[in-house]
Coordinates of C-alpha atoms and ligand atoms in Angstrom, one line a residue:
M1 CA 17.1 -38.2 -20.9
K2 CA 17.5 -41.2 -18.7
R3 CA 14.5 -41.7 -16.4
Q4 CA 15.2 -41.8 -12.8
T5 CA 13.0 -43.1 -10.1
F6 CA 12.3 -41.0 -7.0
A7 CA 14.2 -43.5 -4.9
S8 CA 17.3 -43.5 -7.1
A9 CA 17.2 -39.7 -7.3
L10 CA 17.2 -39.6 -3.5
L11 CA 20.1 -42.1 -3.4
A12 CA 22.0 -40.0 -5.9
A13 CA 21.4 -36.9 -4.0
S14 CA 22.6 -38.4 -0.7
L15 CA 25.7 -39.8 -2.4
F16 CA 26.8 -36.7 -4.2
T17 CA 25.5 -33.9 -2.0
P18 CA 27.9 -33.2 0.9
V19 CA 26.1 -33.9 4.2
L20 CA 26.2 -30.8 6.3
T21 CA 25.9 -30.9 10.0
P22 CA 23.2 -28.6 11.5
Q23 CA 26.1 -26.3 12.5
A24 CA 27.5 -26.2 9.0
H25 CA 24.0 -25.5 7.6
S26 CA 23.5 -22.5 9.9
Q27 CA 27.1 -21.3 9.1
E28 CA 26.4 -21.5 5.4
R29 CA 23.1 -19.6 5.9
A30 CA 24.7 -17.0 8.1
A31 CA 27.5 -16.5 5.5
K32 CA 24.9 -15.9 2.8
K33 CA 22.5 -13.7 4.9
P34 CA 22.5 -10.0 4.1
K35 CA 23.3 -7.5 6.9
L36 CA 20.4 -5.4 5.9
A37 CA 17.2 -5.8 3.9
I38 CA 15.7 -2.6 2.7
I39 CA 12.1 -2.7 1.6
I40 CA 11.0 0.3 -0.5
V41 CA 7.3 0.6 -1.1
L42 CA 6.1 3.1 -3.6
D43 CA 2.5 4.3 -2.9
Q44 CA 0.2 4.3 -5.9
V45 CA 2.8 3.4 -8.5
R46 CA 2.0 1.3 -11.6
A47 CA 4.5 -1.2 -13.1
E48 CA 3.8 0.6 -16.4
Y49 CA 5.5 3.8 -15.1
L50 CA 8.9 2.1 -15.2
T51 CA 8.5 1.6 -18.9
R52 CA 6.5 4.7 -19.7
Y53 CA 9.1 7.1 -18.1
A54 CA 12.2 5.0 -18.9
P55 CA 13.4 7.4 -21.6
F56 CA 13.6 10.1 -19.0
F57 CA 15.2 8.1 -16.1
G58 CA 18.9 8.3 -15.3
E59 CA 21.2 5.3 -15.0
G60 CA 21.5 5.3 -11.2
G61 CA 17.9 5.0 -10.0
F62 CA 15.3 2.5 -11.2
K63 CA 17.6 1.4 -14.0
Y64 CA 20.4 0.7 -11.7
L65 CA 18.2 -1.4 -9.4
M66 CA 16.8 -3.3 -12.4
K67 CA 20.2 -4.0 -13.8
R68 CA 21.5 -5.2 -10.4
G69 CA 18.5 -7.2 -9.5
A70 CA 15.6 -9.4 -10.5
T71 CA 12.9 -7.4 -12.2
L72 CA 9.5 -9.2 -12.0
T73 CA 7.6 -7.5 -14.8
N74 CA 4.2 -9.2 -14.2
A75 CA 3.6 -8.8 -10.5
N76 CA -0.1 -8.3 -9.6
Y77 CA -2.3 -8.1 -6.6
T78 CA -5.1 -10.7 -6.7
H79 CA -7.5 -9.0 -4.4
T80 CA -10.2 -6.5 -5.2
T81 CA -9.1 -4.0 -2.4
T82 CA -6.2 -2.3 -4.0
Y83 CA -5.7 0.2 -1.2
T84 CA -2.8 1.2 1.0
G85 CA -3.6 -0.8 4.2
P86 CA -4.3 -4.1 2.5
G87 CA -1.4 -3.6 0.1
H88 CA 1.2 -2.9 2.8
A89 CA -0.3 -5.7 4.9
L90 CA 0.3 -8.2 2.0
I91 CA 3.8 -6.8 1.3
G92 CA 4.8 -7.2 4.9
S93 CA 3.2 -10.5 5.7
G94 CA 2.4 -12.3 2.4
S95 CA -1.2 -12.6 3.6
Y96 CA -4.4 -11.3 2.0
G97 CA -7.2 -9.8 4.0
H98 CA -9.1 -13.1 4.3
T99 CA -6.1 -14.1 6.6
S100 CA -4.7 -10.8 7.9
G101 CA -8.1 -9.2 8.5
V102 CA -6.9 -6.0 6.8
V103 CA -9.7 -5.9 4.2
G104 CA -9.7 -2.1 3.8
N105 CA -8.3 1.1 5.1
R106 CA -11.6 1.6 7.0
F107 CA -14.5 -0.5 8.0
Y108 CA -17.8 -0.4 9.9
N109 CA -17.0 -1.8 13.4
R110 CA -20.0 -3.7 14.5
E111 CA -18.8 -3.5 18.2
S112 CA -18.2 0.3 18.4
K113 CA -21.0 0.9 15.8
R114 CA -19.0 3.4 13.8
V115 CA -16.7 3.6 10.8
E116 CA -13.1 3.3 11.9
S117 CA -9.7 3.2 10.5
M118 CA -8.5 -0.4 10.3
F119 CA -5.5 0.7 12.3
F120 CA -7.4 2.6 15.0
D121 CA -6.5 1.6 18.6
E122 CA -7.9 3.6 21.5
N123 CA -5.1 2.4 23.7
A124 CA -2.3 3.5 21.3
K125 CA -2.0 7.2 21.6
I126 CA -0.3 9.2 18.9
L127 CA 2.8 11.0 20.2
G128 CA 2.9 14.8 20.2
Y129 CA -0.6 15.4 18.9
E130 CA -4.1 15.4 20.4
A131 CA -5.9 13.0 18.0
V132 CA -9.1 14.5 16.7
P133 CA -10.6 12.5 15.1
K134 CA -9.4 9.7 17.3
D135 CA -8.6 7.5 14.2
D136 CA -5.1 9.0 14.4
D137 CA -4.4 6.8 17.5
T138 CA -3.1 3.7 15.6
S139 CA -1.4 0.4 16.0
P140 CA -1.2 -3.1 14.4
R141 CA -3.9 -4.3 16.8
N142 CA -6.3 -5.3 14.0
F143 CA -3.7 -7.1 12.0
I144 CA -4.0 -10.8 12.4
G145 CA -0.8 -12.9 12.3
N146 CA 2.7 -11.7 12.0
N147 CA 4.9 -10.2 9.3
L148 CA 8.4 -10.5 8.0
S149 CA 9.8 -8.1 10.6
D150 CA 8.2 -10.0 13.5
Q151 CA 9.4 -13.3 12.1
L152 CA 13.0 -12.1 11.8
L153 CA 13.0 -10.7 15.4
I154 CA 11.4 -13.8 16.8
S155 CA 14.0 -16.0 15.1
N156 CA 16.9 -14.6 17.1
N157 CA 15.4 -13.4 20.4
L158 CA 15.1 -9.8 19.2
Q159 CA 18.8 -9.5 18.3
S160 CA 17.8 -8.1 14.8
K161 CA 16.4 -4.6 14.5
S162 CA 13.5 -3.5 12.3
V163 CA 12.6 0.1 11.6
A164 CA 9.8 1.2 9.3
I165 CA 9.3 4.8 8.2
A166 CA 6.5 6.3 6.1
N167 CA 4.3 9.2 5.4
K168 CA 1.2 7.2 6.4
D169 CA 0.7 5.5 9.8
R170 CA -0.8 2.4 8.2
A171 CA 2.2 2.0 5.8
A172 CA 4.8 2.2 8.6
I173 CA 2.7 -0.1 10.9
M174 CA 2.3 -2.8 8.3
L175 CA 6.0 -2.8 7.5
A176 CA 7.1 -2.8 11.2
G177 CA 4.5 -5.3 12.5
R178 CA 4.3 -5.7 16.2
L179 CA 8.0 -6.1 17.1
G180 CA 9.6 -3.6 14.8
K181 CA 9.5 0.2 15.3
A182 CA 7.1 2.2 13.2
Y183 CA 7.5 6.0 12.6
W184 CA 5.3 8.1 10.4
Y185 CA 4.7 11.7 9.4
H186 CA 1.8 13.7 10.7
E187 CA 0.7 17.1 9.4
G188 CA -0.4 18.1 12.9
V189 CA 3.1 17.5 14.2
G190 CA 4.8 18.9 11.1
G191 CA 7.2 15.9 11.4
M192 CA 7.6 12.3 12.4
T193 CA 5.7 10.6 15.2
S194 CA 4.7 7.2 16.4
S195 CA 2.2 5.8 18.9
T196 CA 2.4 4.5 22.5
F197 CA 2.0 1.0 21.0
Y198 CA 5.7 1.3 19.8
T199 CA 7.3 3.7 22.2
K200 CA 6.4 6.0 25.1
E201 CA 8.8 8.6 23.8
L202 CA 10.3 9.2 20.3
P203 CA 14.0 8.2 20.2
T204 CA 16.5 11.0 20.2
W205 CA 17.4 10.6 16.5
I206 CA 13.8 11.1 15.5
K207 CA 13.5 14.2 17.8
Q208 CA 16.7 15.6 16.3
F209 CA 15.4 14.9 12.8
N210 CA 12.2 16.7 13.6
D211 CA 14.3 19.6 15.0
R212 CA 15.8 20.1 11.6
K213 CA 12.3 21.2 10.4
I214 CA 13.0 20.1 6.9
P215 CA 9.4 20.7 5.6
D216 CA 9.6 24.3 6.9
S217 CA 12.7 24.9 4.7
Y218 CA 10.4 24.4 1.7
F219 CA 8.0 27.2 2.7
G220 CA 7.4 29.4 -0.3
K221 CA 9.4 27.1 -2.7
S222 CA 8.2 26.3 -6.2
W223 CA 7.9 22.8 -7.5
N224 CA 9.0 23.2 -11.2
K225 CA 9.4 20.7 -13.9
L226 CA 12.7 18.8 -14.0
L227 CA 12.9 18.5 -17.8
P228 CA 12.0 20.8 -20.7
E229 CA 8.3 21.0 -21.6
S230 CA 8.6 18.7 -24.6
A231 CA 9.4 15.7 -22.3
Y232 CA 5.8 16.0 -20.9
S233 CA 4.0 15.5 -24.1
I234 CA 3.3 11.9 -23.2
S235 CA 1.1 13.2 -20.3
H236 CA -2.3 14.8 -20.7
A237 CA -2.7 18.6 -20.6
D238 CA -1.2 20.2 -17.4
D239 CA -4.4 22.1 -16.7
F240 CA -6.8 19.1 -17.2
P241 CA -10.0 20.4 -15.6
T242 CA -10.7 17.6 -13.1
E243 CA -7.3 17.8 -11.4
T244 CA -7.6 19.0 -7.8
D245 CA -6.2 22.1 -6.3
F246 CA -4.7 20.2 -3.4
K247 CA -3.9 22.4 -0.3
S248 CA -3.7 25.5 -2.5
L249 CA -0.8 24.0 -4.6
G250 CA -2.8 24.8 -7.7
R251 CA -3.5 22.6 -10.7
T252 CA -0.6 23.6 -12.9
F253 CA 3.1 24.0 -12.7
P254 CA 4.8 25.8 -11.0
H255 CA 3.2 24.5 -7.7
V256 CA 4.1 26.9 -4.9
L257 CA 4.1 25.4 -1.5
A258 CA 2.9 28.0 1.0
D259 CA 0.1 29.0 3.3
K260 CA -2.2 32.1 3.2
S261 CA -1.3 32.7 6.9
G262 CA 2.3 33.3 5.9
K263 CA 3.7 30.6 8.1
P264 CA 3.6 26.7 8.2
T265 CA 0.3 25.3 9.3
A266 CA -1.2 21.8 9.2
D267 CA -2.5 22.5 5.7
F268 CA 1.1 23.5 4.6
Y269 CA 2.5 20.3 6.2
E270 CA -0.1 18.3 4.4
G271 CA 0.6 20.1 1.1
F272 CA 4.2 19.2 1.6
T273 CA 3.3 15.5 1.2
A274 CA 2.1 16.0 -2.4
T275 CA 5.5 17.3 -3.5
P276 CA 8.7 15.4 -4.5
W277 CA 10.4 16.9 -1.4
A278 CA 8.3 14.5 0.8
N279 CA 10.1 11.6 -0.8
D280 CA 13.5 13.2 -0.2
Y281 CA 12.4 13.8 3.4
Q282 CA 11.6 10.1 4.0
L283 CA 14.8 8.9 2.2
E284 CA 16.9 11.4 4.3
L285 CA 15.2 9.9 7.4
A286 CA 16.1 6.4 6.1
R287 CA 19.8 7.4 5.9
T288 CA 19.5 8.8 9.4
A289 CA 17.8 5.6 10.7
I290 CA 20.6 3.4 9.3
D291 CA 23.3 5.5 11.1
A292 CA 21.4 6.1 14.3
E293 CA 20.1 2.6 14.8
K294 CA 23.3 1.1 13.4
L295 CA 21.3 -1.0 11.0
G296 CA 23.3 -3.7 9.3
A297 CA 26.2 -3.2 11.6
D298 CA 26.4 -6.6 13.3
E299 CA 25.9 -10.3 12.4
Y300 CA 22.2 -10.2 12.8
T301 CA 20.2 -9.1 9.7
D302 CA 18.2 -6.0 10.1
I303 CA 15.2 -4.7 8.2
L304 CA 14.5 -1.1 7.1
G305 CA 11.1 -0.4 5.6
V306 CA 10.5 2.8 3.7
S307 CA 7.2 3.7 2.2
L308 CA 7.2 6.7 -0.1
T309 CA 3.8 8.3 -0.4
A310 CA 4.2 11.5 -2.4
T311 CA 3.4 9.6 -5.6
D312 CA 0.0 8.7 -4.0
I313 CA -1.0 12.1 -2.9
A314 CA 0.0 13.6 -6.3
G315 CA -1.8 10.7 -8.0
H316 CA -5.0 11.4 -6.1
A317 CA -4.8 15.1 -6.9
Y318 CA -3.7 15.1 -10.5
G319 CA -4.3 11.6 -11.8
P320 CA -1.8 9.0 -13.1
D321 CA -1.5 10.6 -16.6
S322 CA -0.6 14.0 -15.4
H323 CA 2.5 16.2 -15.7
E324 CA 2.8 16.1 -11.9
V325 CA 2.9 12.3 -11.6
Q326 CA 5.4 12.1 -14.5
D327 CA 7.6 14.7 -12.9
M328 CA 7.2 13.0 -9.5
L329 CA 8.5 9.7 -11.0
L330 CA 11.4 11.4 -12.7
R331 CA 12.4 13.2 -9.5
L332 CA 11.9 10.0 -7.5
D333 CA 14.3 8.3 -9.9
R334 CA 17.0 10.9 -9.1
S335 CA 16.3 10.7 -5.4
L336 CA 16.6 6.9 -5.4
E337 CA 19.9 7.3 -7.3
A338 CA 21.3 9.5 -4.5
F339 CA 20.0 7.0 -1.9
F340 CA 21.5 4.0 -3.6
K341 CA 24.9 5.8 -3.8
D342 CA 24.7 6.4 -0.1
I343 CA 23.8 2.7 0.6
N344 CA 26.8 1.7 -1.6
K345 CA 29.1 3.9 0.5
R346 CA 27.9 2.3 3.7
F347 CA 27.7 -1.4 2.5
K348 CA 29.3 -3.8 0.1
K349 CA 26.9 -5.0 -2.6
D350 CA 26.5 -8.5 -1.2
E351 CA 25.7 -7.2 2.3
V352 CA 22.3 -5.6 1.3
V353 CA 19.1 -6.7 -0.2
I354 CA 17.0 -4.0 -1.7
A355 CA 13.4 -5.0 -2.5
L356 CA 11.1 -2.5 -4.2
T357 CA 7.4 -2.8 -4.9
A358 CA 4.1 -0.7 -4.7
D359 CA 1.0 -1.1 -2.6
H360 CA -1.4 -0.6 -5.6
G361 CA -1.6 1.1 -8.9
A362 CA -3.7 4.1 -10.0
S363 CA -7.1 4.5 -11.7
P364 CA -7.1 7.2 -14.5
L365 CA -9.1 10.3 -14.2
P366 CA -12.6 9.2 -15.5
E367 CA -13.0 12.5 -17.3
H368 CA -9.7 11.9 -19.1
M369 CA -10.9 8.5 -20.2
S370 CA -14.3 9.9 -21.3
S371 CA -12.6 12.6 -23.3
L372 CA -10.8 9.8 -25.2
G373 CA -14.1 8.0 -25.8
L374 CA -13.9 5.3 -23.2
D375 CA -16.8 4.4 -20.9
A376 CA -15.8 5.9 -17.5
G377 CA -17.3 7.7 -14.6
R378 CA -17.6 8.5 -10.9
I379 CA -20.2 6.7 -8.8
K380 CA -21.7 8.6 -5.9
R381 CA -22.2 6.5 -2.7
K382 CA -25.5 8.3 -2.2
N383 CA -26.8 6.9 -5.5
L384 CA -25.8 3.4 -4.4
S385 CA -27.5 3.7 -1.0
D386 CA -30.6 5.4 -2.6
A387 CA -31.0 2.5 -5.0
I388 CA -30.8 0.0 -2.2
E389 CA -33.2 1.9 0.1
T390 CA -35.8 2.1 -2.7
A391 CA -35.5 -1.6 -3.6
L392 CA -35.7 -2.9 -0.1
T393 CA -38.5 -0.6 1.0
A394 CA -40.5 -1.5 -2.2
K395 CA -40.1 -5.2 -1.3
Y396 CA -40.3 -5.2 2.5
G397 CA -41.8 -1.9 3.5
A398 CA -40.1 1.1 5.1
P399 CA -38.1 0.5 8.2
A400 CA -39.7 1.7 11.5
N401 CA -38.9 5.1 12.9
G402 CA -37.3 6.5 9.8
A403 CA -34.4 4.1 10.1
K404 CA -32.3 3.4 7.0
W405 CA -31.5 0.0 5.5
V406 CA -27.9 1.0 4.6
R407 CA -25.6 1.8 7.5
V408 CA -22.7 2.8 5.3
V409 CA -21.0 2.2 2.0
E410 CA -17.3 1.6 2.8
D411 CA -15.3 -0.1 0.1
P412 CA -15.6 -2.8 -0.8
S413 CA -18.7 -3.4 1.2
V414 CA -22.2 -2.2 1.8
F415 CA -23.1 -2.5 5.5
L416 CA -26.9 -3.1 6.0
D417 CA -28.7 -2.5 9.3
D418 CA -29.2 -6.1 10.5
T419 CA -31.5 -5.0 13.3
I420 CA -34.2 -4.1 10.7
I421 CA -33.7 -7.5 9.0
T422 CA -34.2 -9.2 12.4
E423 CA -37.2 -7.0 13.4
K424 CA -39.0 -7.7 10.1
K425 CA -38.0 -11.4 10.4
L426 CA -36.5 -11.4 6.9
N427 CA -34.2 -13.9 5.3
P428 CA -30.7 -12.1 5.3
A429 CA -29.6 -13.9 2.1
E430 CA -32.6 -12.7 0.2
V431 CA -32.3 -9.1 1.5
Q432 CA -28.7 -9.0 0.5
R433 CA -29.5 -10.3 -2.9
V434 CA -32.2 -7.7 -3.4
A435 CA -29.7 -5.0 -2.3
G436 CA -27.0 -6.3 -4.7
E437 CA -29.4 -6.4 -7.6
A438 CA -30.4 -2.8 -6.9
M439 CA -26.7 -1.8 -7.0
L440 CA -26.4 -3.3 -10.5
T441 CA -29.0 -0.7 -11.7
V442 CA -26.5 2.0 -10.9
K443 CA -24.3 2.9 -13.9
G444 CA -20.8 1.6 -13.6
I445 CA -21.4 -1.2 -11.0
A446 CA -20.0 -4.5 -12.4
L447 CA -20.6 -7.2 -9.9
Y448 CA -21.6 -8.1 -6.4
Y449 CA -21.5 -11.1 -4.1
T450 CA -23.3 -11.3 -0.8
R451 CA -22.0 -12.1 2.7
E452 CA -24.3 -15.2 2.8
Q453 CA -22.8 -16.4 -0.5
M454 CA -19.3 -15.9 0.9
L455 CA -20.0 -17.7 4.1
A456 CA -21.8 -20.6 2.4
G457 CA -19.0 -21.0 -0.2
Q458 CA -21.5 -20.2 -2.9
I459 CA -19.3 -18.0 -5.0
P460 CA -18.2 -19.2 -8.4
N461 CA -14.7 -20.4 -9.1
N462 CA -13.8 -17.5 -11.3
R463 CA -11.1 -14.8 -11.2
W464 CA -13.3 -12.0 -9.9
A465 CA -15.1 -14.0 -7.1
L466 CA -11.7 -15.3 -5.9
M467 CA -10.3 -11.8 -5.8
M468 CA -13.2 -10.7 -3.7
E469 CA -12.9 -13.7 -1.4
K470 CA -9.4 -12.5 -0.6
A471 CA -10.8 -9.2 0.6
F472 CA -13.6 -10.8 2.8
Y473 CA -13.2 -11.2 6.5
P474 CA -16.5 -12.1 8.2
T475 CA -16.3 -9.8 11.3
R476 CA -15.1 -6.8 9.2
S477 CA -16.9 -7.1 5.9
G478 CA -20.4 -5.9 5.1
E479 CA -23.5 -7.6 3.7
V480 CA -22.9 -6.9 0.0
L481 CA -19.4 -6.8 -1.6
F482 CA -19.1 -5.2 -4.9
F483 CA -16.8 -3.6 -7.4
T484 CA -17.1 -1.3 -10.4
K485 CA -16.6 -1.7 -14.1
P486 CA -13.2 -0.7 -15.5
F487 CA -12.6 3.1 -15.5
Y488 CA -15.3 3.7 -12.9
F489 CA -14.8 4.2 -9.2
N490 CA -16.8 5.1 -6.1
G491 CA -15.8 6.0 -2.5
T492 CA -14.4 9.4 -1.5
Y493 CA -13.2 10.3 -5.0
G494 CA -16.4 9.0 -6.6
D495 CA -18.3 11.5 -4.4
K496 CA -16.0 14.3 -5.5
D497 CA -15.9 15.8 -8.9
T498 CA -12.1 16.0 -9.1
G499 CA -9.1 13.9 -8.5
S500 CA -8.5 10.2 -9.0
T501 CA -8.1 7.1 -6.9
H502 CA -7.5 3.3 -6.9
G503 CA -9.2 0.3 -5.4
T504 CA -10.5 -1.7 -8.3
P505 CA -9.4 -5.3 -9.3
Y506 CA -8.2 -4.1 -12.8
E507 CA -4.7 -4.2 -14.3
Y508 CA -4.1 -0.4 -13.8
D509 CA -4.7 -0.9 -10.0
T510 CA -3.2 -4.4 -9.5
H511 CA -0.1 -4.4 -11.7
V512 CA 2.9 -3.0 -9.7
P513 CA 6.7 -2.9 -9.9
M514 CA 8.6 -5.6 -8.2
I515 CA 12.4 -5.5 -8.1
I516 CA 14.6 -7.5 -5.7
A517 CA 18.3 -6.9 -5.8
G518 CA 21.4 -7.8 -3.9
A519 CA 22.7 -10.7 -1.8
G520 CA 21.5 -14.1 -3.1
V521 CA 19.5 -12.7 -6.1
K522 CA 20.1 -13.8 -9.7
A523 CA 19.8 -10.6 -11.8
G524 CA 17.5 -10.6 -14.8
T525 CA 14.1 -9.8 -16.2
Y526 CA 11.4 -12.3 -15.3
N527 CA 8.2 -12.1 -17.2
R528 CA 6.3 -14.9 -15.6
A529 CA 3.2 -13.9 -13.7
V530 CA 3.8 -13.6 -10.0
D531 CA 1.6 -12.5 -7.1
V532 CA 2.6 -9.7 -4.7
A533 CA 1.9 -12.4 -2.0
D534 CA 5.2 -13.9 -3.2
F535 CA 7.2 -10.8 -2.1
A536 CA 7.4 -11.7 1.7
P537 CA 8.2 -15.4 1.4
T538 CA 10.9 -14.6 -1.1
L539 CA 12.5 -12.0 1.2
A540 CA 12.1 -14.5 4.1
E541 CA 14.2 -17.0 2.1
L542 CA 16.8 -14.4 1.4
I543 CA 17.2 -13.4 5.0
G544 CA 17.0 -17.0 6.2
V545 CA 13.8 -17.2 8.1
D546 CA 10.5 -18.9 7.7
A547 CA 7.8 -17.0 5.9
P548 CA 5.3 -15.2 8.2
A549 CA 2.5 -17.3 9.7
G550 CA -0.3 -16.5 7.2
S551 CA 1.9 -16.2 4.1
E552 CA 0.1 -17.6 1.1
G553 CA 2.6 -16.8 -1.7
R554 CA 5.4 -18.8 -3.2
C555 CA 9.1 -18.2 -2.8
L556 CA 10.3 -17.0 -6.2
T557 CA 13.0 -19.7 -6.4
E558 CA 13.7 -18.7 -10.1
I559 CA 15.4 -15.4 -8.9
L560 CA 17.6 -17.0 -6.2
K561 CA 21.2 -17.9 -6.8
Ligands
ZN1 ZN1 -1.5 3.5 -1.2

């Protein structure tokens, strides 16, 4: 090939590329822009599910989207905090917690001196429900920067519209940002709600949707398997002993959704979220939102964010290798097929971008792994704090007045009581190291780095340390950051004896589906490793705006036409 200097390449480009006036540029962009970008986030869905369950999928759901779009088969999170809040924050903004401040679902707030939801905002009152605990009053207040929805709305003086709907407040909030509208489900309401951050009153279309009382129509209904029993032989036994009996749904099929009181209660409405009908509910609301808000109707691109959570609630209850999660995915595939058909009725194919991913994967039930001979287990938070208390007291003496060294263990951090360290005139870096070493004596703990190491830039340049750094934000992170060995977990589900979770830096929690289809996308299968941080900047390019402020990913130019 003939070598070309940079200068001659520039000259050639200027000679042969038609020079567009700024007006022509924007016209070309406007012509290419989709009318509507639909972001579908699946909660707790591994990339592997798309291949594992492929033999049981229809042609119109996942397979349709994969055929029409770019399938990124190696999309991973590169942070240690594979949880819903940090996941949705990254999907919406392209920024990890070290930039967005969303380093967990919950954290110890050193100002209010209590553990809070990352999305708690005392000034944002939830609508239609008296929030107890007050953590149900939520907004994007703690999210630092902006997201794709904000970026789009700023770009045209709020001519675009952005609506995000979800089962969970944090999911809807992180997709809507500050300028879009977020609506989420609440079991205390038995329907959709929002907070005063977004609106003083729910719009008529949401009120009318709630008036349909869709969850109530499932009272007493049975969730049965979609396919004959033989299809489920790739999952572990339906009655695996450490599955959870979530909200009296039982551990085995058929799961009857009801309530002892004989009528719908908050428990019933919460149980509803673990069934496939909860996904249908959100997708029906998505259709309603498109019509009511006239999304995609004018020349300004709109965004619709939809986060589907039933996969997560069922994953927690039954584990990722269960009949329930398998059936949930098969039914979700059919629900997506119906949804895509409705989208195609409303829009031409090149008028819409549909981008699908997940907020994290799923850790297997430890007892299932143990039964197969793998090293696996649950770690009780009390065992961690006991180990730290014993080690610190042995070295420095007991704290005065019966105080405790450990304030709280809230993933991925241990928060120590800094007033004791000050009173005893101790070196914080050394205290943190002693605490971290004590944690390593607890079976299943893999690694720790201290706050002082993070702040001083003293962490090694390796994969695990860098993943942890992305989940570190000084004012919201604790004194010791840690994670477990593969197939171990701690936290709420570590304390319990049943159910499963996510939140590790391992493949089963980090590897998620990513499919981007529609206007401007070159269909195909792309096996190159990509980061979920690339999702937002790629969508930004497709809708013709800059990536959000803190975006740290790359635009996936290989999938663009
Ligand atoms: Zn999640």
